[in-house]
Every structure is written in C-alpha cells, then in structure tokens.
Amino acid sequence: MSVLPLVFTSGWASGINAYAVVLLFGVFGATGLTDEVPESLQRTDVLVAAAVLFLCEAVADKIPYVDSIWDSVHTVIRPVAGAVVGALLAGQSGSLPELAAGAIGGSTALLSHFVKAGTRLAVNTSPEPFSNIGLSLAEDLGVAALVTFAVFHPVAAAVIAAVLLVAGLAILFFLAKQIRRGWRRWAQRREEKRLAAVGTRPRAPGPPDDGSDHF
C-alpha cells in the first residue's frame, strides 16, 4: 500500500505538534509496532531530543500569549519537520518519491500550523487561561490518537486528518475578527514590555560637577 495516507496524516499532526509526531513514530518503530518508520527516527538521541522538546511545548502551549510566541517561532520548524518526516517515511516504504512526500508533508503541516496558530490568537482574546489549557490538551491527545491510528489504519486516519484540516480552515475564516483582535493584543503586550524595558534602563551619567560656575 502507498505510504501517501501516512505522510498526509503525519504532515497534519506535525503542524500541530511536530515533536510528538517524531517521538511517537520513533517509539512505534523502536518497539516493532510498525516497519514503516526509518531507523533515523528510532535513534536514542532523536527520541531524547523529541521528548525534551515535547515537554517544553507541553508547558509553553498552555500559557496565554506564550503559546502564540511559541507558534511564531515554529512557523518554519513545523512545516520543515512535516516535510522531513514525510520524506523519511517515503524513503522507508519506496512507494512514493521522497520529494513528493516531503512536499505533501510540509504543505499539510504548514496549513495545520496556520489553523493552530490562528485559533490560539482567537482564544487569547479570552481573559481566562482555562481555554488555552483545554485546547492544548485536546490537541496533544488528538495528535497522539490520530498518529497511533494512522500506524494501523492509514487510509481512515488520512480521511479524518483531511476532515479536521478543512474544518479548521473553515473555523479560521469565521474567527478572523477574533484573530485580528488577538494579534493586536499580542502586539500591544510586546510594545508595553519593550517600553517598560526601556524605562528601567539606567540613564547615562552627566559630566561631574567640579563646583565651578559656567557661563
């Protein structure tokens, strides 16, 4: 069977949480649950790095506005991770050109990343932090469940990922006003922090007073 459905699902999941995707695939491959995972994702150093970064994201992703900063940093990282994972899966299977798999995985990851980042900006307009925590937990559990399901039922998982992606893009369209509001608040918070940092800087000392009068 073509590895295309698995590549598509991994791309969608990488746009949400790339470190969880690498960690899950690596564990599944190392434990022998699937033969689709290349050796490079099963290496101990890769698994340790993915686990540490996953824990960092698990914390940052649940703090209002910190999650948006984290998302902005990962605008490049997540699509690249989706492309790399897709190319590696295709290289292991041999049923799909690696370049095509990388393009599919990367573009799908980019779209799902935009959905995630935009939704978080909209959620950050809420004054309470519980919606961030709930949404982050739902994303983590969703990625874990769908990647696990994709290992055993790749076609069905790809259909679910496609539905979630289309639904996310539609929600993003309807939340455009809240997203713009969240973006303005985030920019305002950054400007306030910048001004506060400038205001706390010590002023340069003036010329010493030697007691003489100057005219």
Coordinates of N, CA and C in Angstrom, one line a residue:
M1 N 0.8 -1.2 0.0 CA 0.0 0.0 0.0 C 0.9 1.2 0.0
S2 N 0.4 2.3 -0.7 CA 1.2 3.5 -0.8 C 1.3 4.1 0.6
V3 N 2.4 4.8 0.9 CA 2.6 5.5 2.2 C 2.0 6.9 2.2
L4 N 1.3 7.3 1.1 CA 0.8 8.6 1.0 C -0.2 8.9 2.1
P5 N -1.1 8.1 2.5 CA -2.0 8.4 3.6 C -1.3 8.7 4.9
L6 N -0.2 7.9 5.2 CA 0.6 8.1 6.4 C 1.3 9.4 6.4
V7 N 1.8 9.7 5.2 CA 2.5 11.0 5.0 C 1.6 12.2 5.2
F8 N 0.4 12.1 4.7 CA -0.6 13.2 4.9 C -0.9 13.4 6.3
T9 N -1.2 12.3 7.0 CA -1.6 12.4 8.4 C -0.5 12.9 9.3
S10 N 0.8 12.4 9.0 CA 1.9 12.9 9.8 C 2.1 14.4 9.5
G11 N 1.9 14.8 8.3 CA 2.0 16.3 8.0 C 1.0 17.1 8.8
W12 N -0.2 16.6 8.8 CA -1.2 17.4 9.6 C -0.9 17.4 11.1
A13 N -0.4 16.3 11.6 CA -0.1 16.2 13.0 C 1.2 17.1 13.3
S14 N 2.1 17.1 12.4 CA 3.4 17.9 12.6 C 3.0 19.4 12.7
G15 N 2.0 19.8 12.0 CA 1.6 21.2 12.0 C 1.0 21.6 13.4
I16 N 0.6 20.6 14.1 CA 0.0 20.8 15.5 C 1.1 20.6 16.5
N17 N 1.8 19.5 16.5 CA 2.9 19.2 17.4 C 3.9 18.3 16.8
A18 N 4.9 18.9 16.2 CA 5.9 18.1 15.4 C 6.7 17.2 16.3
Y19 N 7.0 17.6 17.5 CA 7.8 16.8 18.4 C 7.1 15.6 18.9
A20 N 5.8 15.7 19.0 CA 5.0 14.5 19.4 C 5.0 13.5 18.2
V21 N 5.0 14.0 17.0 CA 5.0 13.1 15.9 C 6.3 12.3 15.8
V22 N 7.4 13.0 15.9 CA 8.7 12.4 15.8 C 8.8 11.4 17.0
L23 N 8.4 11.7 18.2 CA 8.5 10.9 19.3 C 7.7 9.6 19.2
L24 N 6.4 9.8 18.7 CA 5.5 8.6 18.6 C 6.0 7.7 17.5
F25 N 6.4 8.2 16.4 CA 6.9 7.3 15.3 C 8.2 6.6 15.7
G26 N 9.0 7.3 16.4 CA 10.3 6.7 16.9 C 10.0 5.6 17.9
V27 N 9.1 5.8 18.8 CA 8.7 4.7 19.8 C 8.1 3.6 19.1
F28 N 7.2 3.8 18.2 CA 6.5 2.8 17.4 C 7.5 1.9 16.6
G29 N 8.4 2.6 16.0 CA 9.4 1.9 15.3 C 10.4 1.1 16.1
A30 N 10.8 1.7 17.3 CA 11.8 1.0 18.1 C 11.2 -0.2 18.8
T31 N 9.9 -0.1 19.1 CA 9.2 -1.3 19.8 C 8.7 -2.3 18.8
G32 N 8.9 -2.1 17.5 CA 8.5 -3.1 16.5 C 7.0 -3.1 16.1
L33 N 6.3 -2.0 16.5 CA 4.9 -2.0 16.2 C 4.6 -1.8 14.7
T34 N 5.6 -1.2 14.0 CA 5.4 -0.9 12.6 C 6.8 -1.0 11.9
D35 N 6.8 -1.3 10.6 CA 8.0 -1.4 9.8 C 8.2 -0.1 9.0
E36 N 7.2 0.8 9.1 CA 7.2 2.0 8.2 C 8.1 3.1 8.7
V37 N 8.6 2.9 9.9 CA 9.4 4.0 10.5 C 10.9 3.8 10.2
P38 N 11.6 4.7 9.6 CA 13.0 4.6 9.3 C 13.9 4.6 10.6
E39 N 15.1 4.0 10.4 CA 16.0 3.9 11.6 C 16.4 5.3 12.1
S40 N 16.4 6.3 11.3 CA 16.9 7.6 11.8 C 15.9 8.2 12.8
L41 N 14.6 7.8 12.8 CA 13.7 8.3 13.8 C 13.7 7.5 15.0
Q42 N 14.4 6.3 15.0 CA 14.4 5.4 16.1 C 15.6 5.6 17.0
R43 N 16.5 6.5 16.6 CA 17.8 6.7 17.3 C 17.5 7.2 18.7
T44 N 18.3 6.8 19.6 CA 18.1 7.3 21.0 C 18.2 8.8 21.2
D45 N 19.2 9.4 20.5 CA 19.4 10.8 20.6 C 18.2 11.6 20.1
V46 N 17.6 11.1 19.0 CA 16.5 11.7 18.4 C 15.3 11.6 19.3
L47 N 15.1 10.4 19.9 CA 14.0 10.2 20.8 C 14.1 11.1 22.1
V48 N 15.3 11.2 22.6 CA 15.5 12.0 23.8 C 15.3 13.5 23.5
A49 N 15.8 14.0 22.3 CA 15.6 15.4 22.0 C 14.1 15.7 21.7
A50 N 13.4 14.7 21.0 CA 12.0 14.9 20.8 C 11.2 14.9 22.1
A51 N 11.6 14.1 23.0 CA 10.9 14.1 24.3 C 11.1 15.3 25.1
V52 N 12.3 15.9 25.1 CA 12.6 17.1 25.9 C 11.8 18.3 25.2
L53 N 11.9 18.4 23.9 CA 11.2 19.5 23.2 C 9.7 19.3 23.3
F54 N 9.2 18.1 23.4 CA 7.7 17.9 23.6 C 7.3 18.4 24.9
L55 N 8.1 18.1 26.0 CA 7.8 18.6 27.3 C 7.8 20.1 27.3
C56 N 8.8 20.7 26.7 CA 8.8 22.2 26.6 C 7.6 22.8 25.9
E57 N 7.1 22.1 24.8 CA 6.0 22.6 24.1 C 4.7 22.4 25.0
A58 N 4.7 21.3 25.7 CA 3.5 21.0 26.6 C 3.3 22.1 27.6
V59 N 4.4 22.7 28.1 CA 4.2 23.8 29.0 C 3.9 25.1 28.3
A60 N 4.7 25.4 27.4 CA 4.6 26.7 26.7 C 3.2 26.8 26.0
D61 N 2.7 25.7 25.5 CA 1.4 25.7 24.7 C 0.2 26.0 25.6
K62 N 0.4 26.0 26.9 CA -0.8 26.2 27.8 C -0.8 27.5 28.5
I63 N 0.1 28.4 28.1 CA 0.2 29.7 28.7 C -0.2 30.8 27.7
P64 N -1.3 31.6 28.0 CA -1.7 32.6 27.1 C -0.6 33.5 26.6
Y65 N -0.6 33.8 25.3 CA 0.4 34.6 24.6 C 1.8 34.0 24.5
V66 N 2.2 33.2 25.5 CA 3.4 32.4 25.3 C 3.2 31.4 24.2
D67 N 2.0 30.8 24.2 CA 1.7 29.9 23.1 C 1.8 30.5 21.7
S68 N 1.4 31.8 21.6 CA 1.5 32.5 20.3 C 2.9 32.8 19.9
I69 N 3.7 33.1 20.9 CA 5.2 33.3 20.7 C 5.8 32.0 20.2
W70 N 5.4 30.9 20.9 CA 5.9 29.6 20.5 C 5.5 29.3 19.1
D71 N 4.3 29.5 18.8 CA 3.8 29.2 17.4 C 4.5 30.0 16.4
S72 N 4.8 31.3 16.6 CA 5.5 32.1 15.7 C 6.9 31.6 15.4
V73 N 7.6 31.1 16.5 CA 8.9 30.6 16.3 C 8.8 29.3 15.4
H74 N 7.7 28.5 15.6 CA 7.6 27.2 14.9 C 6.9 27.3 13.5
T75 N 6.8 28.6 13.0 CA 6.2 28.7 11.7 C 7.0 28.0 10.6
V76 N 8.3 28.0 10.8 CA 9.2 27.3 9.9 C 9.5 25.9 10.4
I77 N 9.6 25.7 11.7 CA 10.1 24.4 12.2 C 9.0 23.3 11.9
R78 N 7.8 23.6 12.1 CA 6.7 22.6 11.9 C 6.6 22.1 10.4
P79 N 6.5 23.0 9.5 CA 6.5 22.6 8.1 C 7.7 21.8 7.7
V80 N 8.9 22.2 8.1 CA 10.1 21.5 7.8 C 10.1 20.1 8.4
A81 N 9.6 20.0 9.7 CA 9.5 18.7 10.3 C 8.5 17.8 9.5
G82 N 7.4 18.4 9.1 CA 6.4 17.6 8.3 C 7.0 17.1 7.0
A83 N 7.8 18.0 6.4 CA 8.5 17.6 5.1 C 9.5 16.5 5.3
V84 N 10.3 16.6 6.4 CA 11.4 15.6 6.7 C 10.8 14.3 7.0
V85 N 9.8 14.3 7.9 CA 9.2 13.0 8.3 C 8.5 12.4 7.1
G86 N 7.8 13.2 6.3 CA 7.2 12.6 5.1 C 8.2 12.0 4.1
A87 N 9.3 12.7 3.9 CA 10.4 12.2 3.0 C 11.0 10.9 3.6
L88 N 11.2 10.9 4.9 CA 11.8 9.7 5.5 C 10.8 8.5 5.4
L89 N 9.5 8.7 5.7 CA 8.6 7.6 5.5 C 8.5 7.1 4.1
A90 N 8.6 8.0 3.1 CA 8.5 7.6 1.7 C 9.8 6.8 1.4
G91 N 10.9 7.3 1.9 CA 12.2 6.5 1.6 C 12.2 5.2 2.2
Q92 N 11.6 5.0 3.4 CA 11.5 3.7 4.0 C 10.6 2.8 3.2
S93 N 9.4 3.3 2.7 CA 8.5 2.5 2.0 C 8.9 2.2 0.6
G94 N 9.4 3.3 -0.1 CA 9.7 3.1 -1.5 C 8.6 3.2 -2.5
S95 N 7.3 3.5 -1.9 CA 6.2 3.5 -2.8 C 5.8 4.9 -3.3
L96 N 6.6 5.9 -2.8 CA 6.3 7.3 -3.2 C 7.6 8.1 -3.2
P97 N 7.8 8.9 -4.3 CA 9.1 9.7 -4.3 C 9.2 10.5 -3.1
E98 N 10.5 10.6 -2.6 CA 10.7 11.3 -1.4 C 10.4 12.8 -1.5
L99 N 10.7 13.4 -2.7 CA 10.5 14.8 -2.9 C 9.0 15.1 -2.9
A100 N 8.2 14.2 -3.5 CA 6.8 14.4 -3.5 C 6.2 14.3 -2.1
A101 N 6.7 13.3 -1.3 CA 6.3 13.1 0.0 C 6.6 14.3 0.9
G102 N 7.8 14.8 0.7 CA 8.2 16.0 1.5 C 7.4 17.2 1.2
A103 N 7.0 17.4 0.0 CA 6.1 18.5 -0.4 C 4.8 18.3 0.2
I104 N 4.2 17.1 0.2 CA 2.9 16.9 0.8 C 2.9 17.1 2.3
G105 N 3.9 16.5 2.9 CA 4.0 16.6 4.4 C 4.2 18.0 4.8
G106 N 5.1 18.7 4.1 CA 5.4 20.1 4.5 C 4.3 21.1 4.3
S107 N 3.6 20.9 3.1 CA 2.5 21.8 2.9 C 1.3 21.6 3.8
T108 N 1.0 20.3 4.1 CA -0.1 20.0 5.0 C 0.3 20.5 6.4
A109 N 1.5 20.3 6.8 CA 1.9 20.8 8.1 C 1.8 22.3 8.2
L110 N 2.1 23.0 7.1 CA 2.0 24.5 7.1 C 0.5 24.9 7.3
L111 N -0.4 24.2 6.6 CA -1.8 24.6 6.7 C -2.3 24.3 8.1
S112 N -2.0 23.2 8.7 CA -2.5 22.9 10.0 C -1.8 23.8 11.1
H113 N -0.6 24.2 10.8 CA 0.0 25.1 11.7 C -0.7 26.5 11.7
F114 N -1.1 27.0 10.5 CA -1.8 28.2 10.5 C -3.2 28.1 11.2
V115 N -3.8 26.9 11.1 CA -5.0 26.7 11.8 C -4.8 26.8 13.3
K116 N -3.8 26.1 13.8 CA -3.4 26.1 15.2 C -3.1 27.5 15.7
A117 N -2.2 28.2 15.0 CA -1.7 29.5 15.5 C -2.8 30.5 15.4
G118 N -3.7 30.5 14.4 CA -4.8 31.4 14.3 C -5.8 31.2 15.4
T119 N -6.1 29.9 15.6 CA -7.1 29.6 16.7 C -6.6 30.0 18.0
R120 N -5.3 29.9 18.3 CA -4.7 30.3 19.6 C -4.8 31.8 19.7
L121 N -4.6 32.6 18.7 CA -4.7 34.0 18.8 C -6.2 34.4 19.1
A122 N -7.1 33.7 18.5 CA -8.5 34.0 18.9 C -8.8 33.6 20.3
V123 N -8.3 32.5 20.8 CA -8.6 32.1 22.1 C -7.9 33.0 23.1
N124 N -6.8 33.6 22.8 CA -6.1 34.5 23.7 C -6.9 35.8 23.9
T125 N -8.0 36.1 23.2 CA -8.8 37.2 23.5 C -9.6 37.0 24.7
S126 N -9.7 35.8 25.1 CA -10.5 35.5 26.4 C -9.6 35.8 27.6
P127 N -10.2 36.4 28.6 CA -9.4 36.8 29.8 C -9.0 35.6 30.7
E128 N -9.6 34.5 30.6 CA -9.2 33.3 31.5 C -8.3 32.4 30.7
P129 N -7.4 31.7 31.5 CA -6.4 30.8 30.9 C -6.9 29.4 30.6
F130 N -8.1 29.0 31.1 CA -8.5 27.6 31.1 C -8.8 27.1 29.6
S131 N -9.2 28.0 28.8 CA -9.5 27.6 27.4 C -8.2 27.2 26.7
N132 N -7.1 27.9 27.0 CA -5.8 27.6 26.4 C -5.4 26.2 26.9
I133 N -5.5 25.9 28.2 CA -5.2 24.6 28.7 C -6.0 23.5 28.1
G134 N -7.3 23.7 28.0 CA -8.2 22.7 27.4 C -7.9 22.4 26.0
L135 N -7.7 23.5 25.2 CA -7.4 23.4 23.8 C -6.1 22.7 23.6
S136 N -5.1 23.0 24.4 CA -3.8 22.4 24.2 C -3.8 20.9 24.5
L137 N -4.6 20.5 25.6 CA -4.7 19.1 25.9 C -5.4 18.3 24.8
A138 N -6.5 19.0 24.2 CA -7.2 18.4 23.1 C -6.3 18.1 21.9
E139 N -5.4 19.1 21.6 CA -4.5 19.0 20.5 C -3.5 17.9 20.7
D140 N -2.9 17.8 22.0 CA -2.0 16.7 22.3 C -2.6 15.4 22.2
L141 N -3.8 15.2 22.7 CA -4.5 13.9 22.7 C -4.9 13.6 21.3
G142 N -5.3 14.6 20.5 CA -5.7 14.3 19.1 C -4.6 13.9 18.3
V143 N -3.4 14.5 18.4 CA -2.3 14.1 17.6 C -1.8 12.7 18.0
A144 N -1.8 12.4 19.3 CA -1.4 11.1 19.7 C -2.3 10.0 19.2
A145 N -3.6 10.3 19.3 CA -4.6 9.3 18.9 C -4.6 9.1 17.4
L146 N -4.5 10.2 16.6 CA -4.5 10.1 15.2 C -3.3 9.4 14.6
V147 N -2.1 9.8 15.1 CA -0.9 9.2 14.7 C -0.9 7.7 15.0
T148 N -1.3 7.3 16.2 CA -1.4 5.9 16.5 C -2.4 5.2 15.6
F149 N -3.5 5.8 15.4 CA -4.5 5.2 14.5 C -3.9 5.0 13.1
A150 N -3.1 6.0 12.6 CA -2.6 6.0 11.3 C -1.6 4.9 11.1
V151 N -0.9 4.5 12.1 CA 0.0 3.4 12.0 C -0.7 2.1 11.6
F152 N -1.9 1.9 12.1 CA -2.6 0.6 11.9 C -3.7 0.8 10.8
H153 N -4.2 2.0 10.6 CA -5.3 2.2 9.6 C -5.0 3.6 8.9
P154 N -4.0 3.6 8.0 CA -3.5 4.8 7.4 C -4.6 5.6 6.6
V155 N -5.3 4.8 5.8 CA -6.3 5.5 4.9 C -7.4 6.1 5.8
A156 N -8.0 5.4 6.7 CA -9.0 6.0 7.6 C -8.5 7.2 8.3
A157 N -7.3 7.1 8.8 CA -6.7 8.2 9.6 C -6.5 9.4 8.7
A158 N -6.1 9.2 7.4 CA -5.9 10.3 6.5 C -7.2 11.0 6.2
V159 N -8.3 10.2 6.1 CA -9.6 10.9 5.9 C -10.0 11.7 7.0
I160 N -9.7 11.3 8.3 CA -10.0 12.1 9.4 C -9.2 13.3 9.5
A161 N -7.9 13.2 9.1 CA -7.0 14.3 9.1 C -7.5 15.4 8.1
A162 N -7.9 14.9 6.9 CA -8.4 15.8 5.9 C -9.7 16.6 6.4
V163 N -10.6 15.9 7.0 CA -11.8 16.5 7.5 C -11.4 17.5 8.6
L164 N -10.5 17.2 9.5 CA -10.1 18.1 10.5 C -9.4 19.4 9.9
L165 N -8.6 19.2 8.9 CA -7.9 20.3 8.2 C -8.9 21.2 7.6
V166 N -9.9 20.7 6.8 CA -10.9 21.5 6.2 C -11.7 22.2 7.2
A167 N -12.1 21.5 8.3 CA -12.9 22.1 9.3 C -12.1 23.2 10.0
G168 N -10.8 23.0 10.2 CA -10.0 24.0 10.9 C -9.9 25.3 10.0
L169 N -9.7 25.1 8.7 CA -9.6 26.2 7.8 C -10.9 27.0 7.8
A170 N -12.0 26.3 7.8 CA -13.3 27.0 7.9 C -13.5 27.8 9.2
I171 N -13.1 27.2 10.3 CA -13.2 27.9 11.6 C -12.3 29.1 11.6
L172 N -11.1 28.9 11.0 CA -10.2 30.1 10.9 C -10.8 31.2 10.2
F173 N -11.6 31.0 9.1 CA -12.2 32.0 8.4 C -13.3 32.7 9.2
F174 N -14.1 32.0 10.0 CA -15.1 32.6 10.8 C -14.5 33.3 12.1
L175 N -13.3 32.9 12.5 CA -12.7 33.6 13.6 C -11.8 34.7 13.2
A176 N -11.9 35.2 12.0 CA -10.9 36.2 11.5 C -10.9 37.4 12.4
K177 N -12.1 37.9 12.8 CA -12.2 39.1 13.7 C -11.5 38.9 15.0
Q178 N -11.7 37.7 15.7 CA -11.1 37.4 16.9 C -9.6 37.3 16.8
I179 N -9.2 36.7 15.6 CA -7.7 36.5 15.4 C -7.0 37.9 15.3
R180 N -7.6 38.8 14.5 CA -7.1 40.1 14.4 C -7.0 40.8 15.8
R181 N -8.1 40.6 16.6 CA -8.1 41.2 17.9 C -6.9 40.6 18.8
G182 N -6.8 39.3 18.7 CA -5.7 38.7 19.5 C -4.4 39.1 19.0
W183 N -4.2 39.3 17.7 CA -2.9 39.8 17.2 C -2.6 41.2 17.7
R184 N -3.6 42.0 17.7 CA -3.4 43.4 18.2 C -3.0 43.4 19.7
R185 N -3.7 42.5 20.5 CA -3.4 42.5 21.9 C -2.0 41.9 22.1
W186 N -1.6 41.0 21.3 CA -0.2 40.4 21.4 C 0.8 41.5 21.1
A187 N 0.6 42.2 20.0 CA 1.5 43.3 19.6 C 1.5 44.4 20.7
Q188 N 0.4 44.7 21.3 CA 0.3 45.7 22.3 C 1.1 45.2 23.5
R189 N 1.0 44.0 23.9 CA 1.8 43.4 25.1 C 3.3 43.5 24.8
R190 N 3.7 43.2 23.6 CA 5.1 43.2 23.3 C 5.6 44.7 23.3
E191 N 4.8 45.6 22.8 CA 5.2 47.0 22.9 C 5.3 47.5 24.3
E192 N 4.3 47.1 25.2 CA 4.4 47.5 26.6 C 5.6 47.0 27.3
K193 N 6.0 45.7 27.0 CA 7.2 45.2 27.6 C 8.4 45.9 27.1
R194 N 8.4 46.2 25.8 CA 9.6 47.0 25.3 C 9.7 48.3 25.9
L195 N 8.6 49.0 26.1 CA 8.7 50.4 26.7 C 9.1 50.3 28.2
A196 N 8.6 49.2 28.8 CA 8.9 49.0 30.2 C 10.4 48.7 30.4
A197 N 11.0 47.9 29.4 CA 12.4 47.6 29.5 C 13.2 48.9 29.2
V198 N 12.8 49.7 28.3 CA 13.5 51.0 28.0 C 13.4 51.9 29.2
G199 N 12.3 52.0 29.9 CA 12.1 52.8 31.0 C 12.9 52.4 32.3
T200 N 13.3 51.2 32.4 CA 14.1 50.7 33.5 C 15.6 50.7 33.3
R201 N 16.0 51.1 32.1 CA 17.4 51.2 31.8 C 18.0 52.4 32.6
P202 N 19.2 52.3 33.2 CA 19.8 53.4 33.9 C 20.3 54.5 32.9
R203 N 20.1 55.7 33.3 CA 20.5 56.8 32.4 C 22.0 57.0 32.5
A204 N 22.5 57.5 31.4 CA 24.0 57.7 31.3 C 24.3 58.9 32.2
P205 N 25.4 58.8 33.0 CA 25.7 59.8 34.0 C 26.2 61.1 33.2
G206 N 25.9 62.3 33.8 CA 26.3 63.5 33.2 C 27.7 63.9 33.6
P207 N 28.2 65.0 33.1 CA 29.6 65.4 33.5 C 29.7 65.7 35.0
P208 N 30.8 65.4 35.6 CA 30.9 65.6 37.0 C 30.9 67.1 37.4
D209 N 30.4 67.4 38.5 CA 30.3 68.8 39.0 C 31.5 69.1 39.8
D210 N 32.4 70.0 39.2 CA 33.6 70.4 39.9 C 33.5 71.6 40.8
G211 N 32.2 72.1 41.0 CA 32.0 73.2 41.8 C 32.1 74.6 41.2
S212 N 32.6 74.6 40.0 CA 32.9 75.9 39.4 C 31.6 76.3 38.6
D213 N 31.5 77.6 38.4 CA 30.4 78.2 37.7 C 30.7 78.3 36.2
H214 N 29.7 78.0 35.4 CA 29.9 78.0 34.0 C 29.0 79.1 33.4
F215 N 29.5 79.9 32.6 CA 28.6 81.0 32.0 C 28.5 80.7 30.5

